[in-house]
Amino acid sequence: MNLLEDARALQGDLVQLRRTLHRAPETGLDLPRTQETVLSAIDGLGLEVTTGRGLSSVTGVLRGARPGPTVLLRGDMDALPVAERTGLDYASDNGRMHACGHDLHTAMLAGSARLLAQHRDRLAGDVVFMFQPGEEGFDGARHMVGEGVLDASGSRAEAAYALHVMSAGTGRGRFTTRGGPAMAASNVLTVTVRGAGGHGSMPHRAKDPVQPACEMVTALQAWITRTFDVFDPVVLSVGTFHAGTQQNVIPETATFEATVRSFSPRAQALVKDGTVRVCEGIAAAYGVRAEARFDELYPVTVNDEAEAAYVARTVAELHGEERFEPMAQPLSGSEDFSRVLDGVPGAMVVLGAAPEGADPDTSPNNHSPYAAFDDGVLADGAALYARLAADRLTAA
Ligand SMILES: [Zn+2]
């Protein structure tokens, strides 16, 4: 099968599909129009299609001609609450924007379903196509995992792959990934210190929450430098701090919130327990109470070493060696594809999609209202999705 040639024949359709999605972006877990568009794009391919119960996901299962293992391919479908300013003729005007390129992921995944359906007779095993809402902070992947997407074919997927386009940072048409941590864990630390209010002139008759809260903010930074390996870093930034109403009144409470990023399961576990302990310990020393909550948004996205190497080989075979670039460091963004990789070995793969002629070092980043993605990469991305699944299932 020549997947690349077949994919290039689909390029016009994929551009059309992508631009249809781009014009009408939806955000969060409920994407009814997007779901409808996807359902019609994969209609007639002979997939077993189910839709989500608690979210507007689409799961398609393609049965190969012979039995074998299952490979899962994931594309996210949601947009962002960003007002588009690209000036493109297919730009969105509804106040939401596909500023992270998920419209391209959806089109590439639908394209790979078409490609693999054409070659179903060659496949020994099944492919699960995971069309996911709510990647942007809504943990849609966790919902889909909860609804059984990893076992959608009847047996647990053996490998999982996801593509992510970038409007900056990576050269157009280049694929990059790495084994091990590929993206950060994202967490929120919320602390409320409860003291006892009183007169500012008589702190001994009150329990001031401001002083211990300030110590917590500085102690957390010091504790991080004494706890974590510099080569396995943790970043903590306090983004809000609120207390009090007037200079001569000791308030009842002080609260602050921090974003906490980490890059390994070990650092994540340490930072989760440690930040809460530091805050509670300081509160105890002052005789006040701290309610410290550490909420994990997304875990570290950890690529399987062997699967990342398989992606690198497959890109080189399909597109040529010069199209693959090893990812030197993990990205500091985070991804709920980490939920899938917690259950199935696989890899998150980045595809450079800065517009032709634009310098990826200076072009607007993902999430910018000016972010532009070149849909010239669609056929190549769809071919890679298909080839990653097909090679696993013909080699098995
Ligand atoms: Zn994204």
GROMACS .gro file of C-alpha atoms in nm, residues 55-356:
model
  302
   55LEU     CA    1  -1.921   1.459   2.611
   56SER     CA    2  -1.950   1.494   2.234
   57SER     CA    3  -1.670   1.255   2.149
   58VAL     CA    4  -1.662   1.021   1.850
   59THR     CA    5  -1.496   0.681   1.864
   60GLY     CA    6  -1.454   0.478   1.548
   61VAL     CA    7  -1.330   0.120   1.532
   62LEU     CA    8  -1.192  -0.017   1.207
   63ARG     CA    9  -1.174  -0.395   1.198
   64GLY     CA   10  -0.886  -0.532   0.996
   65ALA     CA   11  -0.939  -0.833   0.771
   66ARG     CA   12  -0.756  -1.058   1.017
   67PRO     CA   13  -0.753  -1.057   1.395
   68GLY     CA   14  -0.466  -0.894   1.579
   69PRO     CA   15  -0.382  -0.623   1.832
   70THR     CA   16  -0.537  -0.278   1.855
   71VAL     CA   17  -0.372   0.056   1.785
   72LEU     CA   18  -0.531   0.382   1.901
   73LEU     CA   19  -0.497   0.712   1.713
   74ARG     CA   20  -0.611   1.029   1.883
   75GLY     CA   21  -0.706   1.372   1.750
   76ASP     CA   22  -0.850   1.648   1.969
   77MET     CA   23  -1.130   1.866   1.830
   78ASP     CA   24  -1.187   2.164   2.063
   79ALA     CA   25  -1.105   2.531   2.015
   80LEU     CA   26  -1.022   2.819   2.251
   81PRO     CA   27  -1.208   3.128   2.373
   82VAL     CA   28  -0.985   3.353   2.160
   83ALA     CA   29  -1.113   3.609   1.907
   84GLU     CA   30  -0.936   3.527   1.580
   85ARG     CA   31  -0.726   3.799   1.419
   86THR     CA   32  -0.553   3.611   1.139
   87GLY     CA   33  -0.754   3.779   0.864
   88LEU     CA   34  -0.780   3.447   0.678
   89ASP     CA   35  -1.077   3.416   0.447
   90TYR     CA   36  -1.197   3.113   0.645
   91ALA     CA   37  -1.137   3.278   0.985
   92SER     CA   38  -1.386   3.229   1.266
   93ASP     CA   39  -1.605   3.522   1.365
   94ASN     CA   40  -1.784   3.367   1.665
   95GLY     CA   41  -1.532   3.475   1.934
   96ARG     CA   42  -1.377   3.130   1.951
   97MET     CA   43  -1.081   3.013   1.751
   98HIS     CA   44  -0.896   2.700   1.653
   99ALA     CA   45  -0.582   2.871   1.783
  100CYS     CA   46  -0.418   2.544   1.883
  101GLY     CA   47  -0.469   2.372   1.547
  102HIS     CA   48  -0.704   2.102   1.672
  103ASP     CA   49  -0.902   2.149   1.351
  104LEU     CA   50  -0.597   2.011   1.168
  105HIS     CA   51  -0.574   1.715   1.407
  106THR     CA   52  -0.938   1.630   1.347
  107ALA     CA   53  -0.898   1.650   0.969
  108MET     CA   54  -0.578   1.440   0.973
  109LEU     CA   55  -0.738   1.174   1.191
  110ALA     CA   56  -1.044   1.158   0.965
  111GLY     CA   57  -0.806   1.132   0.669
  112SER     CA   58  -0.622   0.842   0.829
  113ALA     CA   59  -0.955   0.664   0.882
  114ARG     CA   60  -1.021   0.695   0.508
  115LEU     CA   61  -0.673   0.569   0.422
  116LEU     CA   62  -0.683   0.270   0.653
  117ALA     CA   63  -1.038   0.179   0.553
  118GLN     CA   64  -0.915   0.156   0.193
  119HIS     CA   65  -0.652  -0.095   0.306
  120ARG     CA   66  -0.851  -0.287   0.563
  121ASP     CA   67  -0.775  -0.615   0.377
  122ARG     CA   68  -0.407  -0.571   0.469
  123LEU     CA   69  -0.461  -0.513   0.839
  124ALA     CA   70  -0.424  -0.780   1.106
  125GLY     CA   71  -0.592  -0.611   1.399
  126ASP     CA   72  -0.807  -0.310   1.477
  127VAL     CA   73  -0.765   0.065   1.480
  128VAL     CA   74  -0.946   0.290   1.727
  129PHE     CA   75  -0.995   0.650   1.611
  130MET     CA   76  -1.036   0.874   1.915
  131PHE     CA   77  -1.194   1.210   1.828
  132GLN     CA   78  -1.173   1.400   2.155
  133PRO     CA   79  -1.337   1.718   2.284
  134GLY     CA   80  -1.218   1.924   2.581
  135GLU     CA   81  -0.840   1.904   2.559
  136GLU     CA   82  -0.800   2.270   2.657
  137GLY     CA   83  -0.836   2.232   3.033
  138PHE     CA   84  -1.147   2.011   3.040
  139ASP     CA   85  -0.967   1.677   3.062
  140GLY     CA   86  -1.171   1.529   2.778
  141ALA     CA   87  -0.925   1.241   2.747
  142ARG     CA   88  -0.993   1.137   3.106
  143HIS     CA   89  -1.367   1.133   3.032
  144MET     CA   90  -1.312   0.922   2.719
  145VAL     CA   91  -1.083   0.682   2.906
  146GLY     CA   92  -1.354   0.655   3.171
  147GLU     CA   93  -1.608   0.572   2.900
  148GLY     CA   94  -1.383   0.294   2.774
  149VAL     CA   95  -1.202   0.430   2.468
  150LEU     CA   96  -0.884   0.231   2.543
  151ASP     CA   97  -1.087  -0.092   2.516
  152ALA     CA   98  -1.320   0.023   2.238
  153SER     CA   99  -1.220  -0.263   2.006
  154GLY     CA  100  -1.291  -0.525   2.272
  155SER     CA  101  -0.932  -0.550   2.387
  156ARG     CA  102  -0.691  -0.298   2.536
  157ALA     CA  103  -0.498  -0.094   2.275
  158GLU     CA  104  -0.132  -0.195   2.254
  159ALA     CA  105  -0.007   0.140   2.128
  160ALA     CA  106  -0.141   0.496   2.102
  161TYR     CA  107  -0.027   0.794   1.898
  162ALA     CA  108  -0.130   1.159   1.882
  163LEU     CA  109  -0.016   1.438   1.653
  164HIS     CA  110   0.003   1.805   1.754
  165VAL     CA  111   0.067   2.087   1.511
  166MET     CA  112   0.267   2.397   1.607
  167SER     CA  113   0.239   2.736   1.438
  168ALA     CA  114   0.585   2.827   1.569
  169GLY     CA  115   0.901   2.669   1.706
  170THR     CA  116   0.924   2.373   1.468
  171GLY     CA  117   1.001   2.398   1.096
  172ARG     CA  118   0.709   2.350   0.859
  173GLY     CA  119   0.655   1.984   0.777
  174ARG     CA  120   0.902   1.862   1.042
  175PHE     CA  121   0.802   1.594   1.289
  176THR     CA  122   0.955   1.578   1.634
  177THR     CA  123   0.919   1.365   1.943
  178ARG     CA  124   1.128   1.218   2.225
  179GLY     CA  125   1.122   0.916   2.452
  180GLY     CA  126   1.038   0.983   2.818
  181PRO     CA  127   0.880   1.306   2.943
  182ALA     CA  128   0.758   1.511   2.647
  183MET     CA  129   0.529   1.763   2.814
  184ALA     CA  130   0.492   1.902   3.166
  185ALA     CA  131   0.240   1.815   3.433
  186SER     CA  132   0.017   2.108   3.514
  187ASN     CA  133  -0.117   2.164   3.867
  188VAL     CA  134  -0.279   2.430   4.082
  189LEU     CA  135  -0.191   2.494   4.446
  190THR     CA  136  -0.466   2.683   4.633
  191VAL     CA  137  -0.399   2.792   4.990
  192THR     CA  138  -0.631   2.963   5.237
  193VAL     CA  139  -0.481   3.065   5.571
  194ARG     CA  140  -0.742   3.111   5.843
  195GLY     CA  141  -0.647   3.323   6.142
  196ALA     CA  142  -0.852   3.551   6.365
  197GLY     CA  143  -0.915   3.912   6.268
  198GLY     CA  144  -0.848   4.206   6.494
  199HIS     CA  145  -0.702   4.554   6.535
  200GLY     CA  146  -0.378   4.625   6.350
  201SER     CA  147  -0.233   4.790   6.661
  202MET     CA  148  -0.287   4.478   6.875
  203PRO     CA  149  -0.165   4.175   6.676
  204HIS     CA  150  -0.115   3.984   7.001
  205ARG     CA  151  -0.494   3.978   7.043
  206ALA     CA  152  -0.552   3.845   6.692
  207LYS     CA  153  -0.410   3.566   6.476
  208ASP     CA  154  -0.266   3.735   6.170
  209PRO     CA  155  -0.298   3.515   5.858
  210VAL     CA  156  -0.098   3.752   5.632
  211GLN     CA  157   0.242   3.691   5.789
  212PRO     CA  158   0.235   3.308   5.765
  213ALA     CA  159   0.089   3.329   5.411
  214CYS     CA  160   0.383   3.549   5.305
  215GLU     CA  161   0.625   3.303   5.462
  216MET     CA  162   0.460   3.022   5.269
  217VAL     CA  163   0.516   3.205   4.939
  218THR     CA  164   0.888   3.250   5.005
  219ALA     CA  165   0.937   2.913   5.176
  220LEU     CA  166   0.788   2.727   4.879
  221GLN     CA  167   1.059   2.870   4.648
  222ALA     CA  168   1.336   2.788   4.895
  223TRP     CA  169   1.198   2.439   4.955
  224ILE     CA  170   1.192   2.372   4.579
  225THR     CA  171   1.560   2.462   4.537
  226ARG     CA  172   1.656   2.229   4.827
  227THR     CA  173   1.436   1.939   4.712
  228PHE     CA  174   1.455   1.892   4.336
  229ASP     CA  175   1.737   1.790   4.108
  230VAL     CA  176   1.821   2.085   3.883
  231PHE     CA  177   1.792   1.848   3.587
  232ASP     CA  178   1.441   1.743   3.690
  233PRO     CA  179   1.303   2.088   3.756
  234VAL     CA  180   0.984   2.215   3.916
  235VAL     CA  181   0.843   2.559   3.844
  236LEU     CA  182   0.610   2.723   4.094
  237SER     CA  183   0.467   3.070   4.038
  238VAL     CA  184   0.224   3.239   4.272
  239GLY     CA  185  -0.022   3.415   4.044
  240THR     CA  186  -0.274   3.550   4.296
  241PHE     CA  187  -0.248   3.667   4.657
  242HIS     CA  188  -0.540   3.826   4.838
  243ALA     CA  189  -0.592   3.941   5.195
  244GLY     CA  190  -0.758   4.216   5.389
  245THR     CA  191  -0.961   4.529   5.332
  246GLN     CA  192  -0.784   4.813   5.513
  247GLN     CA  193  -0.440   4.895   5.659
  248ASN     CA  194  -0.541   4.890   6.026
  249VAL     CA  195  -0.748   4.572   6.020
  250ILE     CA  196  -0.595   4.227   6.062
  251PRO     CA  197  -0.802   4.010   5.829
  252GLU     CA  198  -0.953   3.673   5.902
  253THR     CA  199  -0.801   3.502   5.598
  254ALA     CA  200  -0.531   3.526   5.335
  255THR     CA  201  -0.541   3.321   5.014
  256PHE     CA  202  -0.306   3.256   4.729
  257GLU     CA  203  -0.289   3.039   4.418
  258ALA     CA  204   0.010   2.906   4.227
  259THR     CA  205   0.065   2.716   3.905
  260VAL     CA  206   0.303   2.424   3.951
  261ARG     CA  207   0.478   2.250   3.659
  262SER     CA  208   0.684   1.932   3.681
  263PHE     CA  209   0.835   1.690   3.431
  264SER     CA  210   0.863   1.351   3.596
  265PRO     CA  211   0.625   1.131   3.794
  266ARG     CA  212   0.877   1.137   4.081
  267ALA     CA  213   0.895   1.516   4.095
  268GLN     CA  214   0.519   1.535   4.057
  269ALA     CA  215   0.459   1.308   4.358
  270LEU     CA  216   0.713   1.498   4.570
  271VAL     CA  217   0.582   1.843   4.482
  272LYS     CA  218   0.223   1.738   4.545
  273ASP     CA  219   0.282   1.625   4.903
  274GLY     CA  220   0.560   1.872   4.978
  275THR     CA  221   0.386   2.198   4.890
  276VAL     CA  222   0.090   2.108   5.110
  277ARG     CA  223   0.322   2.001   5.393
  278VAL     CA  224   0.525   2.324   5.379
  279CYS     CA  225   0.210   2.535   5.403
  280GLU     CA  226   0.053   2.331   5.681
  281GLY     CA  227   0.379   2.325   5.874
  282ILE     CA  228   0.418   2.703   5.865
  283ALA     CA  229   0.054   2.746   5.966
  284ALA     CA  230   0.106   2.512   6.262
  285ALA     CA  231   0.411   2.710   6.372
  286TYR     CA  232   0.201   3.027   6.385
  287GLY     CA  233  -0.103   2.861   6.541
  288VAL     CA  234  -0.326   2.935   6.241
  289ARG     CA  235  -0.494   2.694   6.005
  290ALA     CA  236  -0.397   2.639   5.640
  291GLU     CA  237  -0.627   2.474   5.391
  292ALA     CA  238  -0.385   2.379   5.115
  293ARG     CA  239  -0.517   2.198   4.810
  294PHE     CA  240  -0.307   2.062   4.528
  295ASP     CA  241  -0.514   1.991   4.217
  296GLU     CA  242  -0.357   1.796   3.936
  297LEU     CA  243  -0.489   1.920   3.603
  298TYR     CA  244  -0.285   1.704   3.367
  299PRO     CA  245  -0.008   1.456   3.449
  300VAL     CA  246   0.330   1.451   3.278
  301THR     CA  247   0.302   1.331   2.919
  302VAL     CA  248   0.547   1.043   2.909
  303ASN     CA  249   0.631   0.889   2.573
  304ASP     CA  250   0.737   0.527   2.565
  305GLU     CA  251   1.104   0.505   2.456
  306ALA     CA  252   1.045   0.225   2.204
  307GLU     CA  253   0.733   0.389   2.062
  308ALA     CA  254   0.912   0.724   2.020
  309ALA     CA  255   1.193   0.545   1.834
  310TYR     CA  256   0.932   0.370   1.618
  311VAL     CA  257   0.779   0.709   1.532
  312ALA     CA  258   1.122   0.846   1.435
  313ARG     CA  259   1.186   0.544   1.207
  314THR     CA  260   0.842   0.562   1.053
  315VAL     CA  261   0.872   0.935   0.976
  316ALA     CA  262   1.210   0.871   0.811
  317GLU     CA  263   1.074   0.583   0.600
  318LEU     CA  264   0.758   0.766   0.501
  319HIS     CA  265   0.876   1.123   0.456
  320GLY     CA  266   1.258   1.108   0.457
  321GLU     CA  267   1.513   1.141   0.734
  322GLU     CA  268   1.539   1.518   0.705
  323ARG     CA  269   1.175   1.548   0.811
  324PHE     CA  270   1.244   1.412   1.160
  325GLU     CA  271   1.408   1.615   1.433
  326PRO     CA  272   1.469   1.474   1.782
  327MET     CA  273   1.299   1.685   2.051
  328ALA     CA  274   1.585   1.815   2.267
  329GLN     CA  275   1.379   1.903   2.574
  330PRO     CA  276   1.025   1.843   2.690
  331LEU     CA  277   0.772   2.114   2.612
  332SER     CA  278   0.648   2.317   2.909
  333GLY     CA  279   0.288   2.299   2.791
  334SER     CA  280   0.072   2.010   2.903
  335GLU     CA  281  -0.164   1.762   2.739
  336ASP     CA  282  -0.442   1.531   2.846
  337PHE     CA  283  -0.313   1.270   2.600
  338SER     CA  284  -0.106   1.193   2.911
  339ARG     CA  285  -0.424   1.016   3.035
  340VAL     CA  286  -0.405   0.778   2.739
  341LEU     CA  287  -0.030   0.725   2.780
  342ASP     CA  288  -0.088   0.637   3.147
  343GLY     CA  289  -0.274   0.328   3.025
  344VAL     CA  290  -0.112   0.247   2.689
  345PRO     CA  291   0.246   0.291   2.566
  346GLY     CA  292   0.269   0.540   2.284
  347ALA     CA  293   0.395   0.877   2.175
  348MET     CA  294   0.286   1.236   2.135
  349VAL     CA  295   0.430   1.369   1.810
  350VAL     CA  296   0.470   1.735   1.714
  351LEU     CA  297   0.433   1.852   1.354
  352GLY     CA  298   0.558   2.196   1.247
  353ALA     CA  299   0.286   2.384   1.061
  354ALA     CA  300   0.399   2.747   1.044
  355PRO     CA  301   0.264   2.904   0.724
  356GLU     CA  302   0.483   2.867   0.418
   0.00000   0.00000   0.00000
